[in-house]
PDB file of C-alpha atoms in Angstrom:
ATOM      1  CA  MET A  22      97.529  93.177 104.229  1.00  0.00           C
ATOM      2  CA  LEU A  23      98.152  96.603 103.970  1.00  0.00           C
ATOM      3  CA  GLU A  24     102.168  97.162 103.672  1.00  0.00           C
ATOM      4  CA  THR A  25     103.272 100.199 105.328  1.00  0.00           C
ATOM      5  CA  THR A  26     106.279 101.768 105.186  1.00  0.00           C
ATOM      6  CA  LYS A  27     107.444 105.742 106.358  1.00  0.00           C
ATOM      7  CA  LEU A  28     109.357 107.766 103.797  1.00  0.00           C
ATOM      8  CA  ASN A  29     112.171 109.415 106.392  1.00  0.00           C
ATOM      9  CA  GLN A  30     113.462 111.807 103.904  1.00  0.00           C
ATOM     10  CA  THR A  31     111.534 114.940 102.734  1.00  0.00           C
ATOM     11  CA  PRO A  32     109.688 114.354  99.907  1.00  0.00           C
ATOM     12  CA  THR A  33     110.270 116.803  97.173  1.00  0.00           C
ATOM     13  CA  GLU A  34     107.995 118.053  94.093  1.00  0.00           C
ATOM     14  CA  GLY A  35     108.433 115.472  91.258  1.00  0.00           C
ATOM     15  CA  SER A  36     108.982 111.483  91.995  1.00  0.00           C
ATOM     16  CA  ARG A  37     110.100 109.877  95.220  1.00  0.00           C
ATOM     17  CA  SER A  38     111.123 105.860  94.941  1.00  0.00           C
ATOM     18  CA  TRP A  39     110.016 103.554  97.675  1.00  0.00           C
ATOM     19  CA  ALA A  40     112.335 100.324  98.161  1.00  0.00           C
ATOM     20  CA  ASP A  41     113.233 100.426  94.481  1.00  0.00           C
ATOM     21  CA  GLN A  42     110.022  99.730  93.108  1.00  0.00           C
ATOM     22  CA  VAL A  43     107.303 102.266  93.564  1.00  0.00           C
ATOM     23  CA  THR A  44     107.623 106.036  91.943  1.00  0.00           C
ATOM     24  CA  LEU A  45     104.814 108.728  92.828  1.00  0.00           C
ATOM     25  CA  GLN A  46     104.290 112.223  92.300  1.00  0.00           C
ATOM     26  CA  VAL A  47     103.888 113.616  95.609  1.00  0.00           C
ATOM     27  CA  PRO A  48     101.462 116.371  95.878  1.00  0.00           C
ATOM     28  CA  GLN A  49     103.668 119.886  95.945  1.00  0.00           C
ATOM     29  CA  GLU A  50     101.678 120.996  99.177  1.00  0.00           C
ATOM     30  CA  LEU A  51     103.340 117.962 100.986  1.00  0.00           C
ATOM     31  CA  GLN A  52     106.489 118.243  99.908  1.00  0.00           C
ATOM     32  CA  MET A  53     107.826 119.783 103.113  1.00  0.00           C
ATOM     33  CA  ASP A  54     106.239 117.071 105.174  1.00  0.00           C
ATOM     34  CA  GLU A  55     106.894 113.593 106.046  1.00  0.00           C
ATOM     35  CA  VAL A  56     104.214 111.185 104.701  1.00  0.00           C
ATOM     36  CA  VAL A  57     103.170 107.770 104.982  1.00  0.00           C
ATOM     37  CA  LEU A  58     102.547 105.567 102.116  1.00  0.00           C
ATOM     38  CA  VAL A  59      99.927 102.541 102.303  1.00  0.00           C
ATOM     39  CA  VAL A  60     100.262 100.200  99.416  1.00  0.00           C
ATOM     40  CA  LEU A  61      97.168  98.678  98.819  1.00  0.00           C
ATOM     41  CA  GLY A  62      97.643  95.831  96.627  1.00  0.00           C
ATOM     42  CA  THR A  63      96.006  94.649  93.241  1.00  0.00           C
ATOM     43  CA  SER A  64      92.485  92.407  93.681  1.00  0.00           C
ATOM     44  CA  TYR A  65      90.232  95.141  94.291  1.00  0.00           C
ATOM     45  CA  GLU A  66      86.935  95.892  92.118  1.00  0.00           C
ATOM     46  CA  ASP A  67      86.389  98.854  89.910  1.00  0.00           C
ATOM     47  CA  LYS A  68      83.640 100.433  92.386  1.00  0.00           C
ATOM     48  CA  LEU A  69      85.470  99.845  95.510  1.00  0.00           C
ATOM     49  CA  LEU A  70      88.906 101.457  93.735  1.00  0.00           C
ATOM     50  CA  VAL A  71      86.468 104.625  92.960  1.00  0.00           C
ATOM     51  CA  ASP A  72      85.303 105.116  96.403  1.00  0.00           C
ATOM     52  CA  MET A  73      88.706 104.872  97.837  1.00  0.00           C
ATOM     53  CA  ALA A  74      89.945 107.620  95.582  1.00  0.00           C
ATOM     54  CA  ASP A  75      86.355 109.730  96.582  1.00  0.00           C
ATOM     55  CA  LEU A  76      87.331 109.190 100.199  1.00  0.00           C
ATOM     56  CA  SER A  77      90.655 110.580  99.523  1.00  0.00           C
ATOM     57  CA  ARG A  78      89.006 113.723  98.268  1.00  0.00           C
ATOM     58  CA  VAL A  79      86.495 113.390 100.966  1.00  0.00           C
ATOM     59  CA  ILE A  80      88.278 113.643 104.069  1.00  0.00           C
ATOM     60  CA  GLN A  81      90.532 116.573 102.541  1.00  0.00           C
ATOM     61  CA  GLY A  82      87.933 118.458 103.486  1.00  0.00           C
ATOM     62  CA  GLY A  83      87.485 118.621 106.849  1.00  0.00           C
ATOM     63  CA  PRO A  84      90.037 119.352 109.858  1.00  0.00           C
ATOM     64  CA  TRP A  85      88.888 115.934 111.777  1.00  0.00           C
ATOM     65  CA  PHE A  86      90.890 113.548 109.179  1.00  0.00           C
ATOM     66  CA  ILE A  87      94.543 112.930 108.254  1.00  0.00           C
ATOM     67  CA  SER A  88      94.888 114.583 105.018  1.00  0.00           C
ATOM     68  CA  SER A  89      95.203 111.475 102.350  1.00  0.00           C
ATOM     69  CA  TYR A  90      95.946 110.969  98.624  1.00  0.00           C
ATOM     70  CA  PHE A  91      94.692 108.487  96.434  1.00  0.00           C
ATOM     71  CA  PHE A  92      97.607 107.129  93.464  1.00  0.00           C
ATOM     72  CA  THR A  93      97.715 104.273  90.646  1.00  0.00           C
ATOM     73  CA  ILE A  94     100.923 102.962  90.661  1.00  0.00           C
ATOM     74  CA  ASP A  95     100.330 100.800  87.612  1.00  0.00           C
ATOM     75  CA  ASN A  96      97.649  99.171  86.039  1.00  0.00           C
ATOM     76  CA  ASP A  97      97.018  97.030  88.842  1.00  0.00           C
ATOM     77  CA  THR A  98      98.720  98.433  92.028  1.00  0.00           C
ATOM     78  CA  TYR A  99      97.114 101.204  94.053  1.00  0.00           C
ATOM     79  CA  CYS A 100      98.501 103.293  96.837  1.00  0.00           C
ATOM     80  CA  THR A 101      97.466 106.161  99.464  1.00  0.00           C
ATOM     81  CA  VAL A 102      99.753 108.680 100.530  1.00  0.00           C
ATOM     82  CA  PHE A 103      98.633 110.070 104.312  1.00  0.00           C
ATOM     83  CA  LYS A 104     100.291 113.008 105.726  1.00  0.00           C
ATOM     84  CA  LEU A 105     101.974 112.093 108.829  1.00  0.00           C
ATOM     85  CA  CYS A 106     100.610 113.073 112.316  1.00  0.00           C
ATOM     86  CA  ASN A 107     102.574 112.945 115.374  1.00  0.00           C
ATOM     87  CA  GLY A 108      99.809 112.740 117.708  1.00  0.00           C
ATOM     88  CA  LYS A 109      99.230 110.000 119.921  1.00  0.00           C
ATOM     89  CA  ASP A 110      95.827 107.982 119.607  1.00  0.00           C
ATOM     90  CA  LEU A 111      93.166 108.258 122.490  1.00  0.00           C
ATOM     91  CA  GLN A 112      93.659 104.621 123.456  1.00  0.00           C
ATOM     92  CA  PHE A 113      97.689 105.118 124.281  1.00  0.00           C
ATOM     93  CA  THR A 114      96.442 108.379 125.746  1.00  0.00           C
ATOM     94  CA  LEU A 115      93.954 106.836 128.165  1.00  0.00           C
ATOM     95  CA  LYS A 116      96.677 104.220 129.580  1.00  0.00           C
ATOM     96  CA  ILE A 117      98.164 107.148 130.886  1.00  0.00           C
ATOM     97  CA  VAL A 118      95.944 109.307 132.041  1.00  0.00           C
ATOM     98  CA  ARG A 119      93.257 106.769 133.146  1.00  0.00           C
ATOM     99  CA  THR A 120      90.284 108.705 132.786  1.00  0.00           C
ATOM    100  CA  PHE A 121      89.590 112.214 131.308  1.00  0.00           C
ATOM    101  CA  ALA A 122      88.004 114.982 133.256  1.00  0.00           C
ATOM    102  CA  GLU A 123      84.505 115.412 132.114  1.00  0.00           C
ATOM    103  CA  ASN A 124      84.948 119.028 130.462  1.00  0.00           C
ATOM    104  CA  GLU A 125      88.165 117.554 128.399  1.00  0.00           C
ATOM    105  CA  ALA A 126      85.747 114.625 127.196  1.00  0.00           C
ATOM    106  CA  ARG A 127      83.152 117.210 126.261  1.00  0.00           C
ATOM    107  CA  VAL A 128      85.733 118.685 124.052  1.00  0.00           C
ATOM    108  CA  LEU A 129      87.046 115.887 122.813  1.00  0.00           C
ATOM    109  CA  ILE A 130      83.328 114.078 121.365  1.00  0.00           C
ATOM    110  CA  SER A 131      82.469 117.634 120.400  1.00  0.00           C
ATOM    111  CA  GLN A 132      84.769 117.446 117.442  1.00  0.00           C
ATOM    112  CA  ILE A 133      84.593 114.021 116.891  1.00  0.00           C
ATOM    113  CA  LEU A 134      80.781 114.531 116.628  1.00  0.00           C
ATOM    114  CA  HIS A 135      81.433 117.373 114.015  1.00  0.00           C
ATOM    115  CA  GLY A 136      84.005 115.213 112.382  1.00  0.00           C
ATOM    116  CA  LEU A 137      81.180 112.400 111.875  1.00  0.00           C
ATOM    117  CA  ALA A 138      78.530 115.368 111.185  1.00  0.00           C
ATOM    118  CA  TYR A 139      81.079 116.196 107.881  1.00  0.00           C
ATOM    119  CA  LEU A 140      81.106 112.524 106.731  1.00  0.00           C
ATOM    120  CA  ASP A 141      77.037 111.908 107.400  1.00  0.00           C
ATOM    121  CA  GLY A 142      76.642 115.705 105.273  1.00  0.00           C
ATOM    122  CA  ARG A 143      77.529 114.317 101.949  1.00  0.00           C
ATOM    123  CA  GLU A 144      75.249 113.245  99.014  1.00  0.00           C
ATOM    124  CA  GLU A 145      76.928 109.951  99.536  1.00  0.00           C
ATOM    125  CA  ARG A 146      76.970 109.524 103.021  1.00  0.00           C
ATOM    126  CA  ILE A 147      79.923 107.451 104.901  1.00  0.00           C
ATOM    127  CA  ILE A 148      80.055 105.040 107.415  1.00  0.00           C
ATOM    128  CA  HIS A 149      83.201 105.023 109.430  1.00  0.00           C
ATOM    129  CA  TYR A 150      82.448 101.425 110.745  1.00  0.00           C
ATOM    130  CA  ASP A 151      85.188 101.203 112.980  1.00  0.00           C
ATOM    131  CA  LEU A 152      85.230 104.425 115.067  1.00  0.00           C
ATOM    132  CA  LYS A 153      86.874 103.496 118.589  1.00  0.00           C
ATOM    133  CA  LEU A 154      89.558 105.168 120.414  1.00  0.00           C
ATOM    134  CA  ALA A 155      92.594 103.499 118.240  1.00  0.00           C
ATOM    135  CA  ASN A 156      91.609 105.576 115.727  1.00  0.00           C
ATOM    136  CA  ILE A 157      91.196 108.338 116.806  1.00  0.00           C
ATOM    137  CA  LEU A 158      94.467 111.027 116.868  1.00  0.00           C
ATOM    138  CA  LEU A 159      95.128 113.967 119.150  1.00  0.00           C
ATOM    139  CA  VAL A 160      97.503 115.992 117.474  1.00  0.00           C
ATOM    140  CA  ASP A 161      97.819 119.523 119.047  1.00  0.00           C
ATOM    141  CA  GLY A 162      94.802 118.955 120.840  1.00  0.00           C
ATOM    142  CA  VAL A 163      92.703 118.531 117.547  1.00  0.00           C
ATOM    143  CA  VAL A 164      90.742 115.423 116.953  1.00  0.00           C
ATOM    144  CA  LYS A 165      91.747 113.468 113.909  1.00  0.00           C
ATOM    145  CA  ILE A 166      89.944 110.513 112.917  1.00  0.00           C
ATOM    146  CA  SER A 167      91.715 107.668 111.130  1.00  0.00           C
ATOM    147  CA  ASP A 168      91.414 104.086 109.528  1.00  0.00           C
ATOM    148  CA  PHE A 169      88.768 104.073 106.950  1.00  0.00           C
ATOM    149  CA  GLY A 170      89.621 100.046 106.099  1.00  0.00           C
ATOM    150  CA  LEU A 171      85.898  99.233 107.007  1.00  0.00           C
ATOM    151  CA  CYS A 172      84.406 102.317 106.029  1.00  0.00           C
ATOM    152  CA  LYS A 173      81.133 102.048 103.906  1.00  0.00           C
ATOM    153  CA  VAL A 174      79.517 104.709 101.262  1.00  0.00           C
ATOM    154  CA  MET A 175      76.378 104.889 100.808  1.00  0.00           C
ATOM    155  CA  GLU A 176      74.421 105.668  97.568  1.00  0.00           C
ATOM    156  CA  VAL A 177      73.136 109.465  96.609  1.00  0.00           C
ATOM    157  CA  GLY A 178      70.100 110.401  98.425  1.00  0.00           C
ATOM    158  CA  SER A 179      70.219 106.671 100.392  1.00  0.00           C
ATOM    159  CA  GLU A 180      68.999 107.032 103.826  1.00  0.00           C
ATOM    160  CA  SER A 181      70.379 103.483 104.632  1.00  0.00           C
ATOM    161  CA  LEU A 182      72.278 100.531 103.246  1.00  0.00           C
ATOM    162  CA  GLU A 183      72.109  96.752 103.510  1.00  0.00           C
ATOM    163  CA  LEU A 184      74.243  95.128 105.962  1.00  0.00           C
ATOM    164  CA  THR A 185      76.701  92.583 104.377  1.00  0.00           C
ATOM    165  CA  SER A 186      78.927  92.175 107.048  1.00  0.00           C
ATOM    166  CA  PRO A 187      77.403  91.145 110.288  1.00  0.00           C
ATOM    167  CA  GLY A 188      80.042  91.536 113.328  1.00  0.00           C
ATOM    168  CA  ALA A 189      82.486  93.027 111.592  1.00  0.00           C
ATOM    169  CA  GLY A 190      84.333  95.933 113.194  1.00  0.00           C
ATOM    170  CA  THR A 191      85.476  96.380 116.864  1.00  0.00           C
ATOM    171  CA  ILE A 192      82.956  94.140 118.666  1.00  0.00           C
ATOM    172  CA  TRP A 193      82.921  96.471 121.877  1.00  0.00           C
ATOM    173  CA  TYR A 194      81.827  99.578 119.671  1.00  0.00           C
ATOM    174  CA  VAL A 195      79.984  97.786 117.616  1.00  0.00           C
ATOM    175  CA  PRO A 196      75.552  98.469 117.687  1.00  0.00           C
ATOM    176  CA  PRO A 197      73.177  95.918 118.567  1.00  0.00           C
ATOM    177  CA  GLU A 198      71.692  96.356 114.839  1.00  0.00           C
ATOM    178  CA  CYS A 199      75.223  95.176 113.426  1.00  0.00           C
ATOM    179  CA  LEU A 200      75.083  92.199 115.472  1.00  0.00           C
ATOM    180  CA  VAL A 201      71.572  91.036 115.154  1.00  0.00           C
ATOM    181  CA  GLY A 202      71.916  90.493 111.488  1.00  0.00           C
ATOM    182  CA  GLY A 203      69.461  89.075 109.381  1.00  0.00           C
ATOM    183  CA  ALA A 204      67.643  89.077 106.118  1.00  0.00           C
ATOM    184  CA  ASN A 205      68.028  92.826 104.363  1.00  0.00           C
ATOM    185  CA  SER A 206      69.042  94.048 107.533  1.00  0.00           C
ATOM    186  CA  GLN A 207      69.525  97.525 107.329  1.00  0.00           C
ATOM    187  CA  ILE A 208      72.340 100.176 108.623  1.00  0.00           C
ATOM    188  CA  SER A 209      72.716 104.249 108.352  1.00  0.00           C
ATOM    189  CA  THR A 210      75.266 106.446 109.460  1.00  0.00           C
ATOM    190  CA  LYS A 211      73.511 106.082 113.131  1.00  0.00           C
ATOM    191  CA  VAL A 212      76.257 103.298 113.378  1.00  0.00           C
ATOM    192  CA  ASP A 213      78.984 105.755 114.030  1.00  0.00           C
ATOM    193  CA  VAL A 214      76.529 107.571 116.442  1.00  0.00           C
ATOM    194  CA  TRP A 215      76.468 104.442 119.053  1.00  0.00           C
ATOM    195  CA  SER A 216      80.556 104.118 118.599  1.00  0.00           C
ATOM    196  CA  ALA A 217      80.844 107.949 119.479  1.00  0.00           C
ATOM    197  CA  GLY A 218      78.827 107.036 122.751  1.00  0.00           C
ATOM    198  CA  VAL A 219      81.000 104.271 123.571  1.00  0.00           C
ATOM    199  CA  VAL A 220      83.970 106.436 122.701  1.00  0.00           C
ATOM    200  CA  PHE A 221      82.645 109.145 125.309  1.00  0.00           C
ATOM    201  CA  TYR A 222      81.737 106.829 128.216  1.00  0.00           C
ATOM    202  CA  GLU A 223      85.261 105.131 127.953  1.00  0.00           C
ATOM    203  CA  LEU A 224      86.966 108.620 128.186  1.00  0.00           C
ATOM    204  CA  LEU A 225      84.620 109.588 131.584  1.00  0.00           C
ATOM    205  CA  PHE A 226      85.242 106.180 133.060  1.00  0.00           C
ATOM    206  CA  GLY A 227      88.385 104.451 131.388  1.00  0.00           C
ATOM    207  CA  ARG A 228      86.279 101.277 130.252  1.00  0.00           C
ATOM    208  CA  VAL A 229      83.784 100.584 127.966  1.00  0.00           C
ATOM    209  CA  PRO A 230      80.067 100.304 128.830  1.00  0.00           C
ATOM    210  CA  PHE A 231      79.527  96.545 127.571  1.00  0.00           C
ATOM    211  CA  GLY A 232      81.901  93.633 127.737  1.00  0.00           C
ATOM    212  CA  PHE A 233      84.066  94.963 130.080  1.00  0.00           C
ATOM    213  CA  GLY A 234      86.540  92.441 131.721  1.00  0.00           C
ATOM    214  CA  ALA A 235      89.095  90.244 130.948  1.00  0.00           C
ATOM    215  CA  GLY A 236      88.469  86.899 129.271  1.00  0.00           C
ATOM    216  CA  LYS A 237      85.279  87.425 127.798  1.00  0.00           C
ATOM    217  CA  SER A 238      84.137  85.519 124.449  1.00  0.00           C
ATOM    218  CA  ARG A 239      83.006  87.344 121.340  1.00  0.00           C
ATOM    219  CA  ASP A 240      79.775  85.601 121.701  1.00  0.00           C
ATOM    220  CA  ILE A 241      79.105  87.147 125.879  1.00  0.00           C
ATOM    221  CA  ILE A 242      80.418  90.826 124.696  1.00  0.00           C
ATOM    222  CA  ARG A 243      77.717  90.218 121.953  1.00  0.00           C
ATOM    223  CA  LYS A 244      74.979  89.320 124.406  1.00  0.00           C
ATOM    224  CA  GLU A 245      75.914  92.027 126.548  1.00  0.00           C
ATOM    225  CA  ILE A 246      75.406  94.832 124.022  1.00  0.00           C
ATOM    226  CA  ILE A 247      72.120  93.531 122.613  1.00  0.00           C
ATOM    227  CA  ASP A 248      70.760  92.675 126.070  1.00  0.00           C
ATOM    228  CA  ASN A 249      72.152  94.550 128.974  1.00  0.00           C
ATOM    229  CA  ALA A 250      71.152  97.975 130.368  1.00  0.00           C
ATOM    230  CA  LEU A 251      73.547 100.680 130.525  1.00  0.00           C
ATOM    231  CA  HIS A 252      74.949 101.482 133.737  1.00  0.00           C
ATOM    232  CA  PHE A 253      77.281 104.410 135.179  1.00  0.00           C
ATOM    233  CA  PRO A 254      79.712 103.584 137.291  1.00  0.00           C
ATOM    234  CA  THR A 255      79.805 105.658 140.862  1.00  0.00           C
ATOM    235  CA  THR A 256      83.320 106.923 140.264  1.00  0.00           C
ATOM    236  CA  PRO A 257      84.443 109.098 138.944  1.00  0.00           C
ATOM    237  CA  GLU A 258      81.623 111.446 139.792  1.00  0.00           C
ATOM    238  CA  ILE A 259      79.768 112.840 136.170  1.00  0.00           C
ATOM    239  CA  SER A 260      77.374 115.377 136.200  1.00  0.00           C
ATOM    240  CA  LEU A 261      73.374 114.303 135.916  1.00  0.00           C
ATOM    241  CA  GLU A 262      73.687 116.172 132.681  1.00  0.00           C
ATOM    242  CA  VAL A 263      75.472 113.203 131.125  1.00  0.00           C
ATOM    243  CA  LYS A 264      73.297 110.368 132.908  1.00  0.00           C
ATOM    244  CA  PRO A 265      70.235 109.004 131.581  1.00  0.00           C
ATOM    245  CA  SER A 266      67.090 109.078 133.567  1.00  0.00           C
ATOM    246  CA  SER A 267      66.938 105.423 134.170  1.00  0.00           C
ATOM    247  CA  SER A 268      69.165 102.591 133.847  1.00  0.00           C
ATOM    248  CA  ALA A 269      66.498 100.593 132.127  1.00  0.00           C
ATOM    249  CA  PRO A 270      67.444  99.206 128.776  1.00  0.00           C
ATOM    250  CA  MET A 271      67.247 101.973 126.228  1.00  0.00           C
ATOM    251  CA  ASN A 272      64.255 100.391 124.225  1.00  0.00           C
ATOM    252  CA  GLY A 273      64.214 103.122 121.482  1.00  0.00           C
ATOM    253  CA  PHE A 274      63.329 106.436 122.423  1.00  0.00           C
ATOM    254  CA  ALA A 275      62.322 107.719 119.600  1.00  0.00           C
ATOM    255  CA  GLN A 276      62.172 111.649 120.552  1.00  0.00           C
ATOM    256  CA  GLN A 277      65.109 113.708 121.105  1.00  0.00           C
ATOM    257  CA  ALA A 278      66.211 114.579 124.548  1.00  0.00           C
ATOM    258  CA  GLU A 279      65.167 117.904 125.886  1.00  0.00           C
ATOM    259  CA  SER A 280      68.513 118.984 126.705  1.00  0.00           C
ATOM    260  CA  MET A 281      71.967 117.497 125.836  1.00  0.00           C
ATOM    261  CA  SER A 282      71.836 116.566 129.633  1.00  0.00           C
ATOM    262  CA  GLU A 283      69.958 113.070 128.409  1.00  0.00           C
ATOM    263  CA  GLY A 284      71.411 112.726 124.867  1.00  0.00           C
ATOM    264  CA  MET A 285      74.144 109.936 125.477  1.00  0.00           C
ATOM    265  CA  ALA A 286      71.329 107.619 126.386  1.00  0.00           C
ATOM    266  CA  LYS A 287      68.492 108.892 124.570  1.00  0.00           C
ATOM    267  CA  THR A 288      70.147 110.181 121.172  1.00  0.00           C
ATOM    268  CA  VAL A 289      73.427 108.684 121.060  1.00  0.00           C
ATOM    269  CA  MET A 290      73.028 105.048 122.764  1.00  0.00           C
ATOM    270  CA  SER A 291      69.621 103.970 122.411  1.00  0.00           C
ATOM    271  CA  ARG A 292      69.004 100.419 122.016  1.00  0.00           C
ATOM    272  CA  PHE A 293      67.287 100.398 118.583  1.00  0.00           C
ATOM    273  CA  GLU A 294      69.068 102.159 115.470  1.00  0.00           C
ATOM    274  CA  PRO A 295      65.568 104.053 114.750  1.00  0.00           C
ATOM    275  CA  GLY A 296      65.612 105.756 118.234  1.00  0.00           C
ATOM    276  CA  ARG A 297      69.064 106.799 117.949  1.00  0.00           C
ATOM    277  CA  VAL A 298      68.606 110.468 116.838  1.00  0.00           C
ATOM    278  CA  LEU A 299      71.179 111.789 114.276  1.00  0.00           C
ATOM    279  CA  ILE A 300      72.190 115.049 115.395  1.00  0.00           C
ATOM    280  CA  TYR A 301      75.558 115.470 115.155  1.00  0.00           C
ATOM    281  CA  THR A 302      76.015 119.016 114.714  1.00  0.00           C
ATOM    282  CA  GLU A 303      73.722 120.111 117.483  1.00  0.00           C
ATOM    283  CA  LEU A 304      74.760 117.537 119.916  1.00  0.00           C
ATOM    284  CA  ALA A 305      78.594 118.734 118.960  1.00  0.00           C
ATOM    285  CA  ASN A 306      77.422 122.170 119.858  1.00  0.00           C
ATOM    286  CA  GLU A 307      75.599 121.408 123.149  1.00  0.00           C
ATOM    287  CA  PHE A 308      78.763 119.926 124.067  1.00  0.00           C
ATOM    288  CA  ALA A 309      81.163 122.734 123.471  1.00  0.00           C
ATOM    289  CA  VAL A 310      78.629 125.102 124.913  1.00  0.00           C
ATOM    290  CA  PHE A 311      78.544 122.963 128.265  1.00  0.00           C
ATOM    291  CA  ASP A 312      82.340 123.166 128.485  1.00  0.00           C
ATOM    292  CA  ARG A 313      82.667 126.944 127.704  1.00  0.00           C
ATOM    293  CA  CYS A 314      79.805 127.590 130.527  1.00  0.00           C
ATOM    294  CA  SER A 315      81.463 125.028 133.193  1.00  0.00           C
ATOM    295  CA  ARG A 316      84.889 126.551 133.067  1.00  0.00           C
TER     296      ARG A 316
END
């Protein structure tokens, strides 16, 4: 389990002690900020350590992520220092507002999709694999995608990788292909496309599309995600642009939707992974354009 503490005093250039055990060189650009220190422990393979260090560098490059820095404390202990964000996560915010207005939800999902596009645009693509409201912070109106603890880094030039942990992640946001599993099952960054669709649905209606309701077992939720049709509540009322043309199960729409209007059903939450068209940036821009036109 990760051990986390907050460095309450302002870090200065040079070393900073933590609990009389750890000494770090805090990056100069963070010297006027509070930071969060996450001690990762000792039992990590070399490949994973390389991925973690690489990930820290990658997410510094986009405004949709919390800046982080990877450190070796000694020969067998590692940590990450994060810039502290004072914003609330979307799960907390949704409990207060109950639902987001459609134009507000579109602004948020547009930013999320741009962040996913950034991760997908690398030579070594990154699958977040645990995208959900609780892992999305809102800081001064800007989305910050956090918690890359389950992320998967793909090989250079690869379009997919083997699913080694079927069912991992937060089940309400997990796509069907990750729940079915099977020998040599492959996944891609389209895992995050599905999760983004669940997030958007939840922002609009205040509930998840599958597995909603207290007391449902993991097996029941899994079956709903794999088998059930996607239905839209009658309230709050949303524009037809967001709804699919049919409530039938989404059995793999291979073609891109003619417009963003059917994008959520046809390109974001297509039942089968091959039909989940990966158009992060284009779809994000469609959301942003709609919002500007609807004001």
